[in-house]
PDB file of C-alpha atoms in Angstrom:
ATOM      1  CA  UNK B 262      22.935 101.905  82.968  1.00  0.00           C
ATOM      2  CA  UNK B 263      20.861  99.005  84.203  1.00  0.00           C
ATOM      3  CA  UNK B 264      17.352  99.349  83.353  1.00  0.00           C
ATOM      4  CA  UNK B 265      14.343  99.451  86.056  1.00  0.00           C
ATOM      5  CA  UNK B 266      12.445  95.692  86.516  1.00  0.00           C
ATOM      6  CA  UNK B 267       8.944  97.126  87.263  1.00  0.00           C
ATOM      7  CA  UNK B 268       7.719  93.469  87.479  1.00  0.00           C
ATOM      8  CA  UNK B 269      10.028  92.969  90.070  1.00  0.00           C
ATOM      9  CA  UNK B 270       9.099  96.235  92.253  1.00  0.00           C
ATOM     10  CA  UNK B 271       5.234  94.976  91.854  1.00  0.00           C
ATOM     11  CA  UNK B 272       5.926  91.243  92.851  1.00  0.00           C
ATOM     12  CA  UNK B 273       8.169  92.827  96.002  1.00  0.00           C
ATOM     13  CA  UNK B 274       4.982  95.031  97.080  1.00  0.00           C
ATOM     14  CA  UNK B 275       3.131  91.931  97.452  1.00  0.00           C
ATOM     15  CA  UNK B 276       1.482  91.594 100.941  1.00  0.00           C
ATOM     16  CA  UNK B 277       1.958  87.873 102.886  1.00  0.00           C
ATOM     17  CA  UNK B 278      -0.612  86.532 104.430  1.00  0.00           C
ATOM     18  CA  UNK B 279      -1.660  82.258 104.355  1.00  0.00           C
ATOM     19  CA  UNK B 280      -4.811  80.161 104.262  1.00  0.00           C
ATOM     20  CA  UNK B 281      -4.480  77.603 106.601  1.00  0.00           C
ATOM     21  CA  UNK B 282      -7.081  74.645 106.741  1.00  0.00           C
ATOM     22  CA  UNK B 283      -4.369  72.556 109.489  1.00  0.00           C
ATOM     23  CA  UNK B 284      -2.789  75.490 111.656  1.00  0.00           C
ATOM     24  CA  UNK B 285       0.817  73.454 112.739  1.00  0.00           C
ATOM     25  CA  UNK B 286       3.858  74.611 114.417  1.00  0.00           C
ATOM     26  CA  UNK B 287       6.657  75.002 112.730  1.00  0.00           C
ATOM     27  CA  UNK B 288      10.332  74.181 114.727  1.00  0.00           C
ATOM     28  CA  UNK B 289      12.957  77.497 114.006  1.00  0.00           C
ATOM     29  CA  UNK B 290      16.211  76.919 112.175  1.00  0.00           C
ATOM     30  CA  UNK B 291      19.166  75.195 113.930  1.00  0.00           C
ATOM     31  CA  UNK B 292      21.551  75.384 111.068  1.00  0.00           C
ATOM     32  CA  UNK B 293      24.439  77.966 110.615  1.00  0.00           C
ATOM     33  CA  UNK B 294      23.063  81.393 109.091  1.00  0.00           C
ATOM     34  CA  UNK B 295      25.148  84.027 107.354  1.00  0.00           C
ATOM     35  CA  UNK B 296      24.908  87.494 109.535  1.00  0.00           C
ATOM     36  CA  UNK B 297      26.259  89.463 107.375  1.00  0.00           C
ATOM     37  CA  UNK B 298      24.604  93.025 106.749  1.00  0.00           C
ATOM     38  CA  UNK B 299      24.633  94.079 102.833  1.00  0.00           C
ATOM     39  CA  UNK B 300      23.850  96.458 101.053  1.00  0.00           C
ATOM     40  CA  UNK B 301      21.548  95.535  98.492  1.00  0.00           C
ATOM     41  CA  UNK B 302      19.888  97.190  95.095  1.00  0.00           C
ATOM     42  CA  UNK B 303      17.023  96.787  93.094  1.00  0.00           C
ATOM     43  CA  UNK B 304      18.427  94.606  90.505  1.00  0.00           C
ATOM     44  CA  UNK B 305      20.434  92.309  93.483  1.00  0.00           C
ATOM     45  CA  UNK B 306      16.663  92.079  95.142  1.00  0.00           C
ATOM     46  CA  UNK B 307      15.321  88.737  94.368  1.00  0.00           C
ATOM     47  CA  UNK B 308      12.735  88.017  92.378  1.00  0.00           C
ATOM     48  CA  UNK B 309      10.299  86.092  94.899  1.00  0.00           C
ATOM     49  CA  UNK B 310      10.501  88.905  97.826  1.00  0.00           C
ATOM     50  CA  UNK B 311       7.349  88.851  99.808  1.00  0.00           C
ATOM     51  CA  UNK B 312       6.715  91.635 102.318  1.00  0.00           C
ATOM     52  CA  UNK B 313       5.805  89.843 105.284  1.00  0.00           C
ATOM     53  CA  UNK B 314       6.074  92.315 108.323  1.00  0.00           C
ATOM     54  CA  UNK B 315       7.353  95.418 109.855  1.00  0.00           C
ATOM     55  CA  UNK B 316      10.195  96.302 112.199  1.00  0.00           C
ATOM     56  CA  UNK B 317       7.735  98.234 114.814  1.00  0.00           C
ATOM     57  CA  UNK B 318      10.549  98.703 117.712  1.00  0.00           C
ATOM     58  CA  UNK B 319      13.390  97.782 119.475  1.00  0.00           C
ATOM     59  CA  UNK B 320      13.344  94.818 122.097  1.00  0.00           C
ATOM     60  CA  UNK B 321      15.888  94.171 125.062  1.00  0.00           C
ATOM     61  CA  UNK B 322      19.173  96.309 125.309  1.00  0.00           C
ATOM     62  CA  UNK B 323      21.166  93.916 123.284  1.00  0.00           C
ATOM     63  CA  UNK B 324      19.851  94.815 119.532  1.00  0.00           C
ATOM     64  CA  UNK B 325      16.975  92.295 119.068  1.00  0.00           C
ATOM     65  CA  UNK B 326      14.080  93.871 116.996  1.00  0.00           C
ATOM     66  CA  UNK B 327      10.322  93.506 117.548  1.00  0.00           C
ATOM     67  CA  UNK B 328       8.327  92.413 113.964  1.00  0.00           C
ATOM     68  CA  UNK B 329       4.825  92.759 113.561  1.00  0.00           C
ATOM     69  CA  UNK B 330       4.028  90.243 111.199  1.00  0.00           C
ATOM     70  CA  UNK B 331       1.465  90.325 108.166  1.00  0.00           C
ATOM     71  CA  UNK B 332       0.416  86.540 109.614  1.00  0.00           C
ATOM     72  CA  UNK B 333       0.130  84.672 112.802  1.00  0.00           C
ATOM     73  CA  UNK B 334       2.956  82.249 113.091  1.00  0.00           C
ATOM     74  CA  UNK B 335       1.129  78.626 112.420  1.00  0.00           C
ATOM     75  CA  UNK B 336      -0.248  80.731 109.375  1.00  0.00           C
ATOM     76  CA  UNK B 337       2.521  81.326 107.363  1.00  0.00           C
ATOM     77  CA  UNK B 338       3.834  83.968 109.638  1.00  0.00           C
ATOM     78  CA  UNK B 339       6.390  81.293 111.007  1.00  0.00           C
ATOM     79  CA  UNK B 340       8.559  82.453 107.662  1.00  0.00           C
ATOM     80  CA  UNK B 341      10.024  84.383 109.661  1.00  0.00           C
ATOM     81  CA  UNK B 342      11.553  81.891 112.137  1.00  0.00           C
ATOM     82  CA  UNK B 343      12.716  79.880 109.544  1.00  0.00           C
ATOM     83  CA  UNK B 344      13.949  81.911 106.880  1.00  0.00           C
ATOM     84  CA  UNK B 345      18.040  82.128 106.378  1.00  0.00           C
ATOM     85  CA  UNK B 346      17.996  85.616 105.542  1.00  0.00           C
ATOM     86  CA  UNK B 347      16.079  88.787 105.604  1.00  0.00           C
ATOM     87  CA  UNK B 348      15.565  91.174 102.923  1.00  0.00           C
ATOM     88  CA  UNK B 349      15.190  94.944 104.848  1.00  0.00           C
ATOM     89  CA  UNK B 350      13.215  97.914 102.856  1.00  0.00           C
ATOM     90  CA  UNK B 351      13.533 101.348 104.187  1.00  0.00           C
ATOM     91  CA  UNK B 352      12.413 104.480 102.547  1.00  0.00           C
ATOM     92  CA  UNK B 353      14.807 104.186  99.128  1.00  0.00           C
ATOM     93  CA  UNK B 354      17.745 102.089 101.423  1.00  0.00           C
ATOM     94  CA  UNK B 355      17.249  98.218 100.481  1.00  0.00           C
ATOM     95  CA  UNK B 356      19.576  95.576 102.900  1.00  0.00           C
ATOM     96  CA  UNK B 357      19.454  91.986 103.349  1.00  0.00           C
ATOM     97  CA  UNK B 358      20.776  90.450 106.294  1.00  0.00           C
ATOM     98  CA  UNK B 359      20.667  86.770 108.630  1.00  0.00           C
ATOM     99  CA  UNK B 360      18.332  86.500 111.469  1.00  0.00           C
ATOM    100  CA  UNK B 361      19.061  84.505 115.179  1.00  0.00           C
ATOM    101  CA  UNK B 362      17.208  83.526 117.230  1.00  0.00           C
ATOM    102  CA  UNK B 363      13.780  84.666 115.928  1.00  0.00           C
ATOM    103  CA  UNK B 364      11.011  83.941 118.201  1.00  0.00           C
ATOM    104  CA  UNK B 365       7.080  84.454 119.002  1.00  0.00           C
ATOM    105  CA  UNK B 366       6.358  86.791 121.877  1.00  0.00           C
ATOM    106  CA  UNK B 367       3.236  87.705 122.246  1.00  0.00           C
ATOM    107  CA  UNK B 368       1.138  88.776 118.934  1.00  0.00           C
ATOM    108  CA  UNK B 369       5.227  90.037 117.580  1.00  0.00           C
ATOM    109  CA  UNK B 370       8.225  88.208 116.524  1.00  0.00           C
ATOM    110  CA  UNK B 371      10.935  88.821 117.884  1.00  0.00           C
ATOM    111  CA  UNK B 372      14.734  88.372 116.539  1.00  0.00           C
ATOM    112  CA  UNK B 373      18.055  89.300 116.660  1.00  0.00           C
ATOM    113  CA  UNK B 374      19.383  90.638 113.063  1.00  0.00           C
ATOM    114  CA  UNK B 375      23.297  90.305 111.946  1.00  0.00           C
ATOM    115  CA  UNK B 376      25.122  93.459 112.222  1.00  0.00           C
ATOM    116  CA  UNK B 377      22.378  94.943 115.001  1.00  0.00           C
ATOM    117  CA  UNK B 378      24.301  94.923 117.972  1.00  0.00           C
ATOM    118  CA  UNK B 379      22.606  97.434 120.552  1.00  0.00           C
ATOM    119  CA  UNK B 380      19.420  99.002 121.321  1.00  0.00           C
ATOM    120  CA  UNK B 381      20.504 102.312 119.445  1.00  0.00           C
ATOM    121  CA  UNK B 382      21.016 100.285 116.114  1.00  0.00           C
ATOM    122  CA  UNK B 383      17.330  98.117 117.501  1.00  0.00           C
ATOM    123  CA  UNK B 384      15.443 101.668 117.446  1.00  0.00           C
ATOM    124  CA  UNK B 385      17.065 103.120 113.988  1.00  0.00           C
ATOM    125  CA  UNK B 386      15.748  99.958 112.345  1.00  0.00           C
ATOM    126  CA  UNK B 387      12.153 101.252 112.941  1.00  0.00           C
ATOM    127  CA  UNK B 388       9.693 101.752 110.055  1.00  0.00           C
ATOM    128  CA  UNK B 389      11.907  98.996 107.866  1.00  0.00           C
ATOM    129  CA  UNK B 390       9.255  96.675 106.121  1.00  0.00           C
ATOM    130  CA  UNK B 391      11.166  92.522 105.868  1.00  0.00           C
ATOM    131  CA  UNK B 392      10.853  90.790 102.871  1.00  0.00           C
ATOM    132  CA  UNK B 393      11.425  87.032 103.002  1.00  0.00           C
ATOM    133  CA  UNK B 394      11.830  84.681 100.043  1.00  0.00           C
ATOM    134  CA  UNK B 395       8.902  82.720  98.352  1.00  0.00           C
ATOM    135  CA  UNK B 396      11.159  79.875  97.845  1.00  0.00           C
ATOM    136  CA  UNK B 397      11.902  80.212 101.736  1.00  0.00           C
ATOM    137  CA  UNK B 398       8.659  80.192 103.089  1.00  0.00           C
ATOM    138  CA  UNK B 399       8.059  76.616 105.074  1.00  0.00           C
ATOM    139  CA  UNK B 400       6.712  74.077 103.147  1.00  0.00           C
ATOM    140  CA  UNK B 401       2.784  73.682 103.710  1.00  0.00           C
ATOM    141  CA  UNK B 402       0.256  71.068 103.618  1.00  0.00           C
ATOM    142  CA  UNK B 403      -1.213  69.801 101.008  1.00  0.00           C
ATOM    143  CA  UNK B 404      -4.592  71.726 101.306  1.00  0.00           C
ATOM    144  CA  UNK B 405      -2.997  74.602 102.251  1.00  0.00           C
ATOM    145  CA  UNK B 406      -2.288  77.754 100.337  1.00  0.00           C
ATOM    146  CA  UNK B 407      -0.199  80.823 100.805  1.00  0.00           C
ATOM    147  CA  UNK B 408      -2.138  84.436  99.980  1.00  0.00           C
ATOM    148  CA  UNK B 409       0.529  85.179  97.824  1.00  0.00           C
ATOM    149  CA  UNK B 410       0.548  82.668  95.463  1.00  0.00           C
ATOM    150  CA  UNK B 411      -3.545  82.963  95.168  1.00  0.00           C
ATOM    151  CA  UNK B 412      -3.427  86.372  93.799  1.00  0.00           C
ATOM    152  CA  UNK B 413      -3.927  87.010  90.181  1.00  0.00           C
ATOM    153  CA  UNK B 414      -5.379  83.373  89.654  1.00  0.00           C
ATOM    154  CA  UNK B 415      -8.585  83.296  87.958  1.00  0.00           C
ATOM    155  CA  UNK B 416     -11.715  82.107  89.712  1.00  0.00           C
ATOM    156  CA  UNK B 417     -14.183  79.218  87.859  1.00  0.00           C
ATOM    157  CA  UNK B 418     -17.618  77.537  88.739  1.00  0.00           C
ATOM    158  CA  UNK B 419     -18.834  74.948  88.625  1.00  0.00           C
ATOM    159  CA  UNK B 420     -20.030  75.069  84.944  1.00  0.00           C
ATOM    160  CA  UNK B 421     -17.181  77.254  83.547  1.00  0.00           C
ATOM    161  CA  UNK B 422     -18.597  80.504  84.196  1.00  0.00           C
ATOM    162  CA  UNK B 423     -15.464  83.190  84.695  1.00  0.00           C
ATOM    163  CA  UNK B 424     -15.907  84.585  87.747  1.00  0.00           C
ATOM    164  CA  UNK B 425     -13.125  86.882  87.834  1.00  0.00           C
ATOM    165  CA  UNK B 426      -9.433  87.268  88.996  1.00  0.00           C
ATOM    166  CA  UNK B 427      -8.459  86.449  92.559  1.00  0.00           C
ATOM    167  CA  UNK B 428      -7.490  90.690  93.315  1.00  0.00           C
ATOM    168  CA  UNK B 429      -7.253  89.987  97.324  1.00  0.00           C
ATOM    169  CA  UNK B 430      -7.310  88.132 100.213  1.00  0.00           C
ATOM    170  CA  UNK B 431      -9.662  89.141 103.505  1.00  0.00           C
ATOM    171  CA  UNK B 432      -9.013  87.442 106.886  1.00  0.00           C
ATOM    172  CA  UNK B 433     -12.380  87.453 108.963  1.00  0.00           C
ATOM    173  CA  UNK B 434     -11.388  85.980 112.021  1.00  0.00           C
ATOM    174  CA  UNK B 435     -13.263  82.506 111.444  1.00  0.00           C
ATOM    175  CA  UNK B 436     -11.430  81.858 107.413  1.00  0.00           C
ATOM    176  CA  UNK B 437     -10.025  83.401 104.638  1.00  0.00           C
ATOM    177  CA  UNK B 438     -12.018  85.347 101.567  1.00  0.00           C
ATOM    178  CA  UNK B 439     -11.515  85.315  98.137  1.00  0.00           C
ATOM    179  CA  UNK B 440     -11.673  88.931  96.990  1.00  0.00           C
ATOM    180  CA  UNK B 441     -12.533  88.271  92.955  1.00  0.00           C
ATOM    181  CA  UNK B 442     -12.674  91.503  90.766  1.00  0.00           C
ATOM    182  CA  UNK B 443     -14.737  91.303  87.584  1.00  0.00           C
ATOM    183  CA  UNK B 444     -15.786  93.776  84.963  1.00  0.00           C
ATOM    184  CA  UNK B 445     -19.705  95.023  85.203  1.00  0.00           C
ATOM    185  CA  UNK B 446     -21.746  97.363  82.935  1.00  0.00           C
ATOM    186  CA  UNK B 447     -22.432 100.700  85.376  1.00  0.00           C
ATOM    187  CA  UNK B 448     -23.801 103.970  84.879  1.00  0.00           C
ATOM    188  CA  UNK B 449     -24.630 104.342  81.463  1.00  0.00           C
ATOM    189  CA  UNK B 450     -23.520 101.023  80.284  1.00  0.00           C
ATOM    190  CA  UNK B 451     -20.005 101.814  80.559  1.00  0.00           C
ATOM    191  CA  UNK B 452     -17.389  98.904  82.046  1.00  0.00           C
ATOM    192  CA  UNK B 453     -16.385  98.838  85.641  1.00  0.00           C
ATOM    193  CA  UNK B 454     -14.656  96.780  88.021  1.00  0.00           C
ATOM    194  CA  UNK B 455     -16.780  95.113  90.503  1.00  0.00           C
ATOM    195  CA  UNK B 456     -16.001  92.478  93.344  1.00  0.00           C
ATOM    196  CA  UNK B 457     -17.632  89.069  94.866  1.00  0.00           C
ATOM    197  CA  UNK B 458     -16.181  87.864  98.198  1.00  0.00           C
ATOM    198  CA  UNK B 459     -16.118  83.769  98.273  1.00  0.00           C
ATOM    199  CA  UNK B 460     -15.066  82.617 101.748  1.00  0.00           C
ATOM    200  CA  UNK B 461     -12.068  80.104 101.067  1.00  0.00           C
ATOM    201  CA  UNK B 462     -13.835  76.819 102.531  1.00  0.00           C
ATOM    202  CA  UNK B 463     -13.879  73.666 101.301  1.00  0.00           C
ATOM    203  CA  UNK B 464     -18.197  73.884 100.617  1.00  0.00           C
ATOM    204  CA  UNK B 465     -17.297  76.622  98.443  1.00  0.00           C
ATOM    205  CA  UNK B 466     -13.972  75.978  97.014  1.00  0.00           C
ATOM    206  CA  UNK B 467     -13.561  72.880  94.796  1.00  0.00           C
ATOM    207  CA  UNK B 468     -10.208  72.906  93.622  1.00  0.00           C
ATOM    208  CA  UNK B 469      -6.996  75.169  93.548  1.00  0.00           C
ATOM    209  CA  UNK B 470      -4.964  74.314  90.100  1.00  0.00           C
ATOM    210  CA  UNK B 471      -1.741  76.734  90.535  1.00  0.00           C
ATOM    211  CA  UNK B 472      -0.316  75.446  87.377  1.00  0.00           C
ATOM    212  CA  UNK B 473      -3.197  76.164  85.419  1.00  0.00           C
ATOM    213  CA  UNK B 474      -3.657  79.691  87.851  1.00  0.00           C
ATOM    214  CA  UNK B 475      -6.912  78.580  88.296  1.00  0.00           C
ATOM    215  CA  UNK B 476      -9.582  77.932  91.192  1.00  0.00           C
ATOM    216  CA  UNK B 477     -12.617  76.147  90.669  1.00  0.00           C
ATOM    217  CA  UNK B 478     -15.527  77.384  93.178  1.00  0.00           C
ATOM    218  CA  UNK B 479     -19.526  76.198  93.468  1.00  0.00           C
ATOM    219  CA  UNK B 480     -20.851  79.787  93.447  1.00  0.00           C
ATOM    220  CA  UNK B 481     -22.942  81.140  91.186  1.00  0.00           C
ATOM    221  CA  UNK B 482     -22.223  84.702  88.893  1.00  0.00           C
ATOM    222  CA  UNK B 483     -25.612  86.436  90.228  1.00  0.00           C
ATOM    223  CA  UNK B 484     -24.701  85.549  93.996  1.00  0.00           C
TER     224      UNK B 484
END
C-alpha cells in the first residue's frame, strides 16, 4: 500500500498569489498542448502544485469554463494562460488535464479544458479548485517575487535581529504585506504566536535571499 505524502498535501494547499514591482503582460501559449483528461492520485500529483483559482461557472454553450483566479493576470495570475496543463481538485476526485485557449475576460479567466465539450460538462466542473505547476508559472523579473515561494522564509533586520517567519501574504490594493509570525510572552508569561505586517516595498525590504530562505528588512522588533 503506498503510504500518504503529507508534505505533499500541505505544499498543494498552498494559496498563489505574486508581488509584482513591474506589472507586464504576458503573451498565451501557441505551442501544441496535450488535452487529454486523466485521472490522477495523490502520489501521481506533483510535487510543486499551487492552487491558483477556482472553476466558478460555465461560459458559452461550447464547454469553456469561467476561473476566478487567486491573482490578477500581470500578477502572476497569467499562469494560467500559459501553463500546459491543469491539475483539477474536487471534493476527494483529483484530474489533470490541457487548457486552450485561456483568456482574460473581465476580472475571470476564461478557457476551454480537454475533454469538456458542452455546457453540461462546463457547469459539473463547478466548485473544482486548479492547481498549476511551480515550475510552470512564467518566468518573472528580477525584483519580482511569487507569494508562494515567500512563505516560510525567515524575516531579518537590519542588524540581525529575527523577526520571524514569513506565515502570509496580504494584498492592500496599493502593495503587498509581509505577514511575519513570531513567538511573544502573553498572559502569564506563557509563549504565543504574534504577528508584524511589513509592507513589501523596496524602503522597507532590503533584500530577498531564496537560497538562504531569507529576507532582510529595515524594521525594527518593537515597531
Amino acid at each position: 500500500m503506498a503510504t500518504h505524502d503529507s508534505s505533499k498535501t500541505e505544499r498543494a494547499q498552498i494559496s498563489f498569489g505574486a508581488f509584482s514591482r513591474k506589472p507586464v503582460e504576458r503573451a498565451a501559449s501557441t505551442g501544441t498542448v496535450d488535452l487529454t483528461l486523466r485521472a490522477e492520485s495523490a502520489e501521481s500529483w506533483p510535487d510543486d502544485a499551487v492552487e491558483v483559482g477556482v472553476i466558478v461557472d460555465s461560459y458559452g454553450l461550447k464547454g469553456w469554463v469561467k476561473v476566478a483566479a487567486h491573482a490578477d493576470a500581470g500578477r502572476g495570475g497569467d499562469a494560467l494562460l500559459t501553463a500546459p496543463r491543469w491539475w483539477l481538485l474536487k471534493d476527494h476526485e483529483r484530474r489533470s488535464t490541457g487548457a486552450q485557449g485561456a483568456k482574460v475576460h473581465g476580472d475571470s479567466v476564461v478557457v476551454a479544458l480537454g475533454g469538456v465539450t458542452d455546457r453540461d460538462a462546463a457547469l459539473l466542473m463547478r466548485g473544482t479548485r486548479v492547481y498549476i505547476c511551480r515550475s510552470d508559472f512564467p518566468a518573472l523579473e528580477a525584483d519580482e517575487f511569487y507569494w508562494v515561494d515567500l512563505l516560510g522564509l525567515d524575516v531579518v533586520n537590519e542588524v540581525g535581529v529575527a523577526l520571524g517567519t514569513v506565515a502570509g501574504m496580504i494584498d492592500n490594493g496599493a502593495h503587498s504585506v509581509l505577514r511575519v509570525a513570531y513567538q511573544a510572552s502573553g498572559v502569564e508569561g506563557k509563549n504565543t504566536t504574534a504577528e508584524r505586517l511589513i509592507p513589501f516595498v523596496g524602503v522597507y525590504v532590503k533584500a530577498v535571499d531564496q537560497a538562504a530562505k531569507q529576507i532582510t528588512v529595515d524594521w525594527e522588533a518593537d515597531y
